[in-house]
Coordinates of C-alpha atoms and ligand atoms in Angstrom, one line a residue:
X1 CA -44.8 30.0 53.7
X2 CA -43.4 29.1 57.2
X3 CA -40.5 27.2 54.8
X4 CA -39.8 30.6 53.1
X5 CA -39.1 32.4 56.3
X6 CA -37.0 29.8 57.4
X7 CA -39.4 28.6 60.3
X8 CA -40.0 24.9 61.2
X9 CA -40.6 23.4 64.0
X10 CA -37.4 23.5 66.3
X11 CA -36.4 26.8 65.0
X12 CA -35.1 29.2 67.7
X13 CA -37.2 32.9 67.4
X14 CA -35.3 35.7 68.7
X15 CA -33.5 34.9 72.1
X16 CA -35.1 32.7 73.4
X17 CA -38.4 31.2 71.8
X18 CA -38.2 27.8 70.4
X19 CA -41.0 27.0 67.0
X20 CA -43.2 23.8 68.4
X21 CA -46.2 24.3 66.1
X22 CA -47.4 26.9 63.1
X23 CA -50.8 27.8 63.4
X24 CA -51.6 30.0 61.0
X25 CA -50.4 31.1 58.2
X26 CA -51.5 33.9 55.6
X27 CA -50.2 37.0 53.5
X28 CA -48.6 38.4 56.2
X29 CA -46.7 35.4 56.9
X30 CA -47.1 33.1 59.8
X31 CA -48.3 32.5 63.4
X32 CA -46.3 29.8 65.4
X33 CA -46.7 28.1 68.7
X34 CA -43.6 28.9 70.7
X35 CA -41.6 27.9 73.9
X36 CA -40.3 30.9 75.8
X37 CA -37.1 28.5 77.3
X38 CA -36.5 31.5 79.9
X39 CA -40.3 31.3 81.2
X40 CA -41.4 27.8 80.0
X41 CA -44.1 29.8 79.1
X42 CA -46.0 28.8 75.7
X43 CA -47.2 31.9 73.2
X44 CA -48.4 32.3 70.1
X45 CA -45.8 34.3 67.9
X46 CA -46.8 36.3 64.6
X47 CA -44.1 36.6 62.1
X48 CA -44.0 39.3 59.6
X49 CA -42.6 39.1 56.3
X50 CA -40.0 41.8 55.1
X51 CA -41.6 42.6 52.3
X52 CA -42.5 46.8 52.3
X53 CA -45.8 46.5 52.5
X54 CA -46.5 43.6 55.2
X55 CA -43.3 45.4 57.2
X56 CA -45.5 48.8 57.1
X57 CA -48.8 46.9 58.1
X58 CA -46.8 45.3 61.5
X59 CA -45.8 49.1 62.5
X60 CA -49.0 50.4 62.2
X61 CA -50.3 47.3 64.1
X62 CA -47.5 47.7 66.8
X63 CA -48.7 51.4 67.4
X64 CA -52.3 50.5 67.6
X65 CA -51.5 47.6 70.3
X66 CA -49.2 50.1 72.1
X67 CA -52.5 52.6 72.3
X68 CA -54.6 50.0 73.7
X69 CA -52.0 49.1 76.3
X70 CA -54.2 51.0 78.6
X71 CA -56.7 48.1 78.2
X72 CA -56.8 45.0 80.6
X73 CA -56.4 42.2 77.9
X74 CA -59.0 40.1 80.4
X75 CA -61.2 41.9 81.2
X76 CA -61.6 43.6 78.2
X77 CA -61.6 40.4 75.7
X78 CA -58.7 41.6 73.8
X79 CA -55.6 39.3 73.1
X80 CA -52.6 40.1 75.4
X81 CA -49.8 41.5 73.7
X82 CA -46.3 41.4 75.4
X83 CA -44.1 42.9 72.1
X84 CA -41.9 42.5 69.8
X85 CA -38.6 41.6 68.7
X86 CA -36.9 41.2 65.3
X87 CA -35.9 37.7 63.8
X88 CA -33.7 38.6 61.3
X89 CA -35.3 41.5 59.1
X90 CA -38.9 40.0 60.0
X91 CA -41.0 42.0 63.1
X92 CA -41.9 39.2 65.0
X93 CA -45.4 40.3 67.6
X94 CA -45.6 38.1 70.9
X95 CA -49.0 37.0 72.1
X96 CA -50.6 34.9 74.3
X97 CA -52.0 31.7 73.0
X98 CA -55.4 31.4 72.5
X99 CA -57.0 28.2 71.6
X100 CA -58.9 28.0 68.2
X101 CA -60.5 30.9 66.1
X102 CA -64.2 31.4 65.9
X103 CA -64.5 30.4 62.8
X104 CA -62.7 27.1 63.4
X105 CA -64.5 26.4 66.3
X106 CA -68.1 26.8 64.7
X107 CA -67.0 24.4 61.9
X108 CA -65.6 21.6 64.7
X109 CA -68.5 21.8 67.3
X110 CA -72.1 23.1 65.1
X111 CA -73.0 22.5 61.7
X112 CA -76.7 24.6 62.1
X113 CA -75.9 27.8 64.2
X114 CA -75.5 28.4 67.8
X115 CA -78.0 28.0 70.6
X116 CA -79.2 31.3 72.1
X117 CA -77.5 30.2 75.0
X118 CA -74.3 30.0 73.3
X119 CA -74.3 33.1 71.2
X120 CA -74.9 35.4 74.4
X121 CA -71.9 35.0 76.1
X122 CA -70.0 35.9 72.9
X123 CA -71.9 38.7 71.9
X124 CA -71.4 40.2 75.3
X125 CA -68.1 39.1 75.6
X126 CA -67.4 40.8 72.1
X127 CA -69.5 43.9 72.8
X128 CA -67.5 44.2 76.1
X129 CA -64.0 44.4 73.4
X130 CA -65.4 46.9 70.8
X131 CA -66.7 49.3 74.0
X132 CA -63.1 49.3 75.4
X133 CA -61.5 49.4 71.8
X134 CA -64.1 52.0 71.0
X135 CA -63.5 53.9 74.1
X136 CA -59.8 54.7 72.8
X137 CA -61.1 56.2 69.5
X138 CA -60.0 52.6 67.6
X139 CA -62.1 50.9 64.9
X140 CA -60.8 47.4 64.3
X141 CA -62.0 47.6 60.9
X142 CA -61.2 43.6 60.1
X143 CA -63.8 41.9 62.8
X144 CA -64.8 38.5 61.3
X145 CA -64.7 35.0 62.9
X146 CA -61.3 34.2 62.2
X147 CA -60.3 37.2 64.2
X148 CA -62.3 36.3 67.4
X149 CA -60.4 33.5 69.4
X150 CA -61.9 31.0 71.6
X151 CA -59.7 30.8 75.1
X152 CA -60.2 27.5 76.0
X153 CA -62.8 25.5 73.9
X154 CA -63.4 23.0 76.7
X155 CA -64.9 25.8 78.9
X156 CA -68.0 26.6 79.0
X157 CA -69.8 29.7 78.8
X158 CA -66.7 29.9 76.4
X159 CA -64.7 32.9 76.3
X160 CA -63.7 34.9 73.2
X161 CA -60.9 37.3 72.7
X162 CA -60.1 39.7 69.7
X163 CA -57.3 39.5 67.6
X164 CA -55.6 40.6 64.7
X165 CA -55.4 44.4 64.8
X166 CA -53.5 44.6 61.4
X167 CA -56.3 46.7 60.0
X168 CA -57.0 48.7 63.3
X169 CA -56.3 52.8 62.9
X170 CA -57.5 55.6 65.2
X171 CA -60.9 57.2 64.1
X172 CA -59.0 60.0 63.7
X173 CA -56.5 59.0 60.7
X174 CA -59.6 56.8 59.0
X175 CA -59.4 57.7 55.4
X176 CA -62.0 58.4 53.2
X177 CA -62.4 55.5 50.3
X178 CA -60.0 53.4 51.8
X179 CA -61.2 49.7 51.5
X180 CA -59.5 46.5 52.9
X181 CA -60.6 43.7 54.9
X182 CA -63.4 40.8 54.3
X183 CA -66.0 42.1 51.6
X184 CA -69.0 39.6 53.5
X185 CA -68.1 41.6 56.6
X186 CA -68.1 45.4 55.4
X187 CA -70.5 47.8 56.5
X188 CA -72.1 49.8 53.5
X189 CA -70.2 53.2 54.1
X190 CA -66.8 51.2 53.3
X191 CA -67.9 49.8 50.4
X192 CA -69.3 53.0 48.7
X193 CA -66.5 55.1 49.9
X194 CA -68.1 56.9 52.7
X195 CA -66.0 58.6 56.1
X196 CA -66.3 55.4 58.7
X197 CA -66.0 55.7 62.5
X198 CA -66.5 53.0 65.3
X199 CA -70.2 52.2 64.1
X200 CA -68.1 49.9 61.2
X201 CA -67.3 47.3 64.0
X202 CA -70.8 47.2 64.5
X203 CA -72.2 46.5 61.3
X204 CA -69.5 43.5 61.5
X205 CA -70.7 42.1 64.8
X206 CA -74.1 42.6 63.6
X207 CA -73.1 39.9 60.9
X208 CA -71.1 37.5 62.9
X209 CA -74.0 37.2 65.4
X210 CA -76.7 36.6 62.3
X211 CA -73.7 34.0 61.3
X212 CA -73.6 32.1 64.5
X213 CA -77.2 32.1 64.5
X214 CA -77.9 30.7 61.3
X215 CA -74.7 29.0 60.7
X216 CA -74.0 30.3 57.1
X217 CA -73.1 34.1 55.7
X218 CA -75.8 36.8 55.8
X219 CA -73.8 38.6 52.7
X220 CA -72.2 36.1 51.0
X221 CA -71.7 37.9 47.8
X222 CA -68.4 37.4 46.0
X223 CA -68.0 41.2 44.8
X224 CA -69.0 44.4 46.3
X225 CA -71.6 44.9 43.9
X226 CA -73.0 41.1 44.7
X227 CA -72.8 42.3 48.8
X228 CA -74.4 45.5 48.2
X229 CA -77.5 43.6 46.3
X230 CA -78.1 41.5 49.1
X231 CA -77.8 44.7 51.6
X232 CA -80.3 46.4 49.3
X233 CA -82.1 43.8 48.9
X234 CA -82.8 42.9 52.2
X235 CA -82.7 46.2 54.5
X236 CA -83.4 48.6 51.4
X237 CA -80.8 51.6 50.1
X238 CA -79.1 53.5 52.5
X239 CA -80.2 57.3 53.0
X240 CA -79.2 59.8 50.1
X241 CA -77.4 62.0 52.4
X242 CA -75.3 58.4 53.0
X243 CA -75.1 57.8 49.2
X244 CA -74.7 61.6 48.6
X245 CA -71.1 60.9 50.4
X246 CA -69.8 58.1 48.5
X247 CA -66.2 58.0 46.6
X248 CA -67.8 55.3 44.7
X249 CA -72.1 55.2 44.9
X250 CA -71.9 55.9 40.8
X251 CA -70.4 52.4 40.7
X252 CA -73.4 51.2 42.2
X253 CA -76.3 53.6 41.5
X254 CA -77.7 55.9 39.1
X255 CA -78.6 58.9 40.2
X256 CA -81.9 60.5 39.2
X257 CA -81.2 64.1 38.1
X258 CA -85.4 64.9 37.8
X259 CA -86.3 64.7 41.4
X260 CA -89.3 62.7 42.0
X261 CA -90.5 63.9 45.4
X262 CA -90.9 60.7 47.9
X263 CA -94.0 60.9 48.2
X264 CA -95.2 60.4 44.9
X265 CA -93.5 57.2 44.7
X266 CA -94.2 56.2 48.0
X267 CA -98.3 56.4 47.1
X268 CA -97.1 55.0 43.5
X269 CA -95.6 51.9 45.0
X270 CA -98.7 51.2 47.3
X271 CA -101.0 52.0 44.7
X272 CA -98.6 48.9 42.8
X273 CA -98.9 46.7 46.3
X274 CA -102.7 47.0 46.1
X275 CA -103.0 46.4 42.4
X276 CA -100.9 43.0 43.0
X277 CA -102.9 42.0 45.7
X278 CA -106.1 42.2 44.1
X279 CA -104.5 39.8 41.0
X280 CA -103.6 37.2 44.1
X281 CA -107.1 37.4 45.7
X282 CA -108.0 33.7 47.0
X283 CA -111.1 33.6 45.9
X284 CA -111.2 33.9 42.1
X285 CA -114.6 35.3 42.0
X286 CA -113.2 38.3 43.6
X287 CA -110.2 38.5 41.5
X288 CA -109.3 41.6 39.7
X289 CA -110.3 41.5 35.8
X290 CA -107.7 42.4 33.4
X291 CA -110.1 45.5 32.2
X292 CA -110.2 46.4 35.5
X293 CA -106.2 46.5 35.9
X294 CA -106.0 49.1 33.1
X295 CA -108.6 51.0 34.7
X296 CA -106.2 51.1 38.2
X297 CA -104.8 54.3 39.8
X298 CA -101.8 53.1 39.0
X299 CA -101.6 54.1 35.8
X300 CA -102.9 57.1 36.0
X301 CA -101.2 59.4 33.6
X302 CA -100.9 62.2 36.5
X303 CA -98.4 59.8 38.4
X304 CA -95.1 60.7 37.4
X305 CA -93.1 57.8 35.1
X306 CA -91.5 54.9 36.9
X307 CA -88.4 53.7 35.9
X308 CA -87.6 50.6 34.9
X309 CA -85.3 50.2 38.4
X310 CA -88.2 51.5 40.6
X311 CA -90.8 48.9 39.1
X312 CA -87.9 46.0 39.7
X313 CA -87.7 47.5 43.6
X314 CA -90.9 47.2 43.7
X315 CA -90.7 43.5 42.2
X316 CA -87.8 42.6 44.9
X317 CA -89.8 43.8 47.6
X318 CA -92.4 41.5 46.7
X319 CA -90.4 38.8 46.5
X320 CA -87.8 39.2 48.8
X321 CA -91.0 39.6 51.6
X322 CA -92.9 36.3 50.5
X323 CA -89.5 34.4 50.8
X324 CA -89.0 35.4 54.2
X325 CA -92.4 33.8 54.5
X326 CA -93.3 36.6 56.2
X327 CA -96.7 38.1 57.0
X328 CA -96.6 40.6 54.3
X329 CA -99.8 40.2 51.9
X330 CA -102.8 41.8 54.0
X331 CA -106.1 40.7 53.5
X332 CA -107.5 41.5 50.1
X333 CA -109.6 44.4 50.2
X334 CA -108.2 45.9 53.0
X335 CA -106.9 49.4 51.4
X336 CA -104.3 48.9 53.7
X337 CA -100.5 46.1 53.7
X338 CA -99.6 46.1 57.0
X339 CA -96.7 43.8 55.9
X340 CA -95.9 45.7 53.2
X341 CA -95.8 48.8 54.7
X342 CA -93.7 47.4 57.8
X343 CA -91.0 46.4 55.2
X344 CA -91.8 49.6 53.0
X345 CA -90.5 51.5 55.7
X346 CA -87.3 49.6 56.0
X347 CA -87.2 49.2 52.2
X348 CA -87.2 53.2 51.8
X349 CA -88.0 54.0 48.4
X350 CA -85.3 55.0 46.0
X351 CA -85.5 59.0 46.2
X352 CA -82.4 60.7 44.3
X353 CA -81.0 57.3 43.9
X354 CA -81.9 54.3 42.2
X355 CA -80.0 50.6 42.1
X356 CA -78.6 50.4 38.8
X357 CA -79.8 47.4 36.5
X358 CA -80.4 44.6 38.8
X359 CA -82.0 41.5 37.4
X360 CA -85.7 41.3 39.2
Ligands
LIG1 N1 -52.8 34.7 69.9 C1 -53.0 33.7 69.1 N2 -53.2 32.4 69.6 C2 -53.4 31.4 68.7 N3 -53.6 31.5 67.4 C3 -53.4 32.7 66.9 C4 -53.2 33.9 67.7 N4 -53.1 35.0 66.9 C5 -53.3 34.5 65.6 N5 -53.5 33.2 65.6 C6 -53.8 32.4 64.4 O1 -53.2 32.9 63.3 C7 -54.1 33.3 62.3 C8 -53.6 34.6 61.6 O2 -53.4 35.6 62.6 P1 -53.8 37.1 62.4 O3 -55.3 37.1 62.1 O4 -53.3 37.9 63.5 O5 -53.0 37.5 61.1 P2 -53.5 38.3 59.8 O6 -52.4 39.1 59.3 O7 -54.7 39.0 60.0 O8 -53.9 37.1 58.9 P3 -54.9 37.2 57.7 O9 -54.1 37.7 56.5 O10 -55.5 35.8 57.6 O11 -56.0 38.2 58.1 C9 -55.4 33.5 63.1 O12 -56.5 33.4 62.3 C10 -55.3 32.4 64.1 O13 -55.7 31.2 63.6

């Protein structure tokens, strides 16, 4: 890539910046290390390609770093940005260099998740950038390890930056059912299609921080529909009114045109939590008898039909709780599931809306 622009090390950038080192490369084209010969001053430079599309992407990135000019670049954890300058028909962005990315940095120093001491500094340190970037009415839109840079990785606490606003646009011009960036990182509104504001960066920071902690992906689904499973999966469906919104929830869901009030199904799925509880009794001599099952509530013709998808929520929500290992299957007998209804609550029952064909 840094071949087809012409850029190797020694190349002269503009006026006066000589190429020592590329460090990073991608799509857009490349980042190289550069010698300011006026300053003696080192930078990191970010070269665009001319192609239409990438050329349009570095304007719209040049506004957005213009708007957030009004930002200390220090105190605000936000790369400093000192311009741009054409190198032939490429827009070249000068920065300041920063050491390693996130990403990179996890990989060299931690193969099993940060320390809470670690992870503290750097989620305050990137809470302190998406208040300030927030504060201007910006959503980054693109935050992912490889766009938080580590300052110095010999300092410790170490200090973060964020970079790379390429994807970055006013909450203002956000448009409906526009989707871009990392599919591991998105927040659920992007992904079905729904308006998104500021709270996007958050879902994002929300994973990074479960990344550092457990040193792998939360969501590590290869397609939307595999990252919306695991979302689902593990948190429940977002809210209909959320769905309700969504350029593209049909992909994902069917929707229920016979209503089946909430509560019904709510007291249907406990009545199915109870039933499976009294099958897993410890003590066999307590154990529910298969005559008994058919005699159960549950199927108590009153109860209005489940569907096939409702009965395999039901069947994820069992087994997504017992492998978390958590605390879920009350004692027998109880009447009550504590556990269960703790994640019930969090795994809201499909109302309009249910997951469409996913495997149990
Ligand atoms: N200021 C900087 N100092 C040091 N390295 C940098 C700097 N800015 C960017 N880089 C390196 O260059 C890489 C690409 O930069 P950036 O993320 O801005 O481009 P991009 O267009 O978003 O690339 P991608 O297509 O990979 O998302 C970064 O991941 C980082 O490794």
């Amino acid at each position: 890539m840094a071949k087809n622009l012409g850029i190797t090390k020694g190349s002269t950038l503009g006026n006066c910046h000589i190429v020592e080192d590329i460090i990073g490369e991608g799509g857009f084209g490349v980042v190289a290390k550069c010698r300011n010969t006026d300053t003696n001053k080192t930078v990191a430079i970010k070269i665009n390609k001319s192609e239409a599309g990438i050329l349009q992407q570095a304007v719209e990135e040049i506004a957005i770093l213009k708007r957030l000019r009004c930002l200390n670049p220090d105190t605000c954890n936000i790369v400093r940005w000192d311009g741009f300058f054409f190198h032939k028909e490429n827009i070249c962005m000068t920065f300041e260099l920063l050491d390693q990315s996130l990403y990179h940095y996890l990989q060299e120093q931690h193969t099993r998740g940060l320390t809470m001491g670690e992870l503290k500094p750097i989620l305050h340190q990137l809470a302190t950038a998406l208040a300030h970037l927030h504060s201007t009415e910006t959503v980054h839109a693109d935050l992912k390890p490889v766009n938080v840079m580590v300052v110095n990785r010999d300092q410790h606490p170490i200090q973060v930056k964020l970079i790379d606003f390429g994807l970055a646009c006013p909450v203002s011009e956000v448009k409906q059912g526009a989707c871009f960036g990392t599919v591991w990182y998105s927040a659920p509104e992007m992904l079905l299609g729904v308006p998104f504001k500021e709270s996007f960066d958050m879902w994002s920071l929300g994973l990074i921080m479960a990344e550092l902690i457990l040193g792998c992906h939360l969501y590590p689904g290869k397609t939307v529909y595999d990252v919306l499973r695991f979302m689902v999966e593990t948190q429940g469906q977002p809210p209909d009114e959320v769905l309700d919104q969504g350029l593209y929830t049909e992909n994902y869901f069917f929707k229920q045109n016979n209503r089946t009030p909430h509560v019904e199904l709510e007291k249907d799925r406990k009545m199915l939590v109870s039933l499976i509880k009294s099958m897993l009794n410890m003590d066999a001599s307590k154990r529910i008898m298969a005559r008994e099952v058919l005699q159960h509530p549950f199927f108590d013709p009153s109860i209005p039909e489940r569907t096939p998808g409702q009965v395999a929520s039901l069947c994820r929500l069992y087994k997504t709780t017992h492998a978390q290992g958590g605390n879920s299957m009350p004692s027998p007998g109880s009447g009550t599931e504590p556990g269960f209804l703790l994640q019930g609550e969090s795994f809201s029952a499909p109302k309009t809306l249910i997951k469409k064909s996913l495997p149990c």
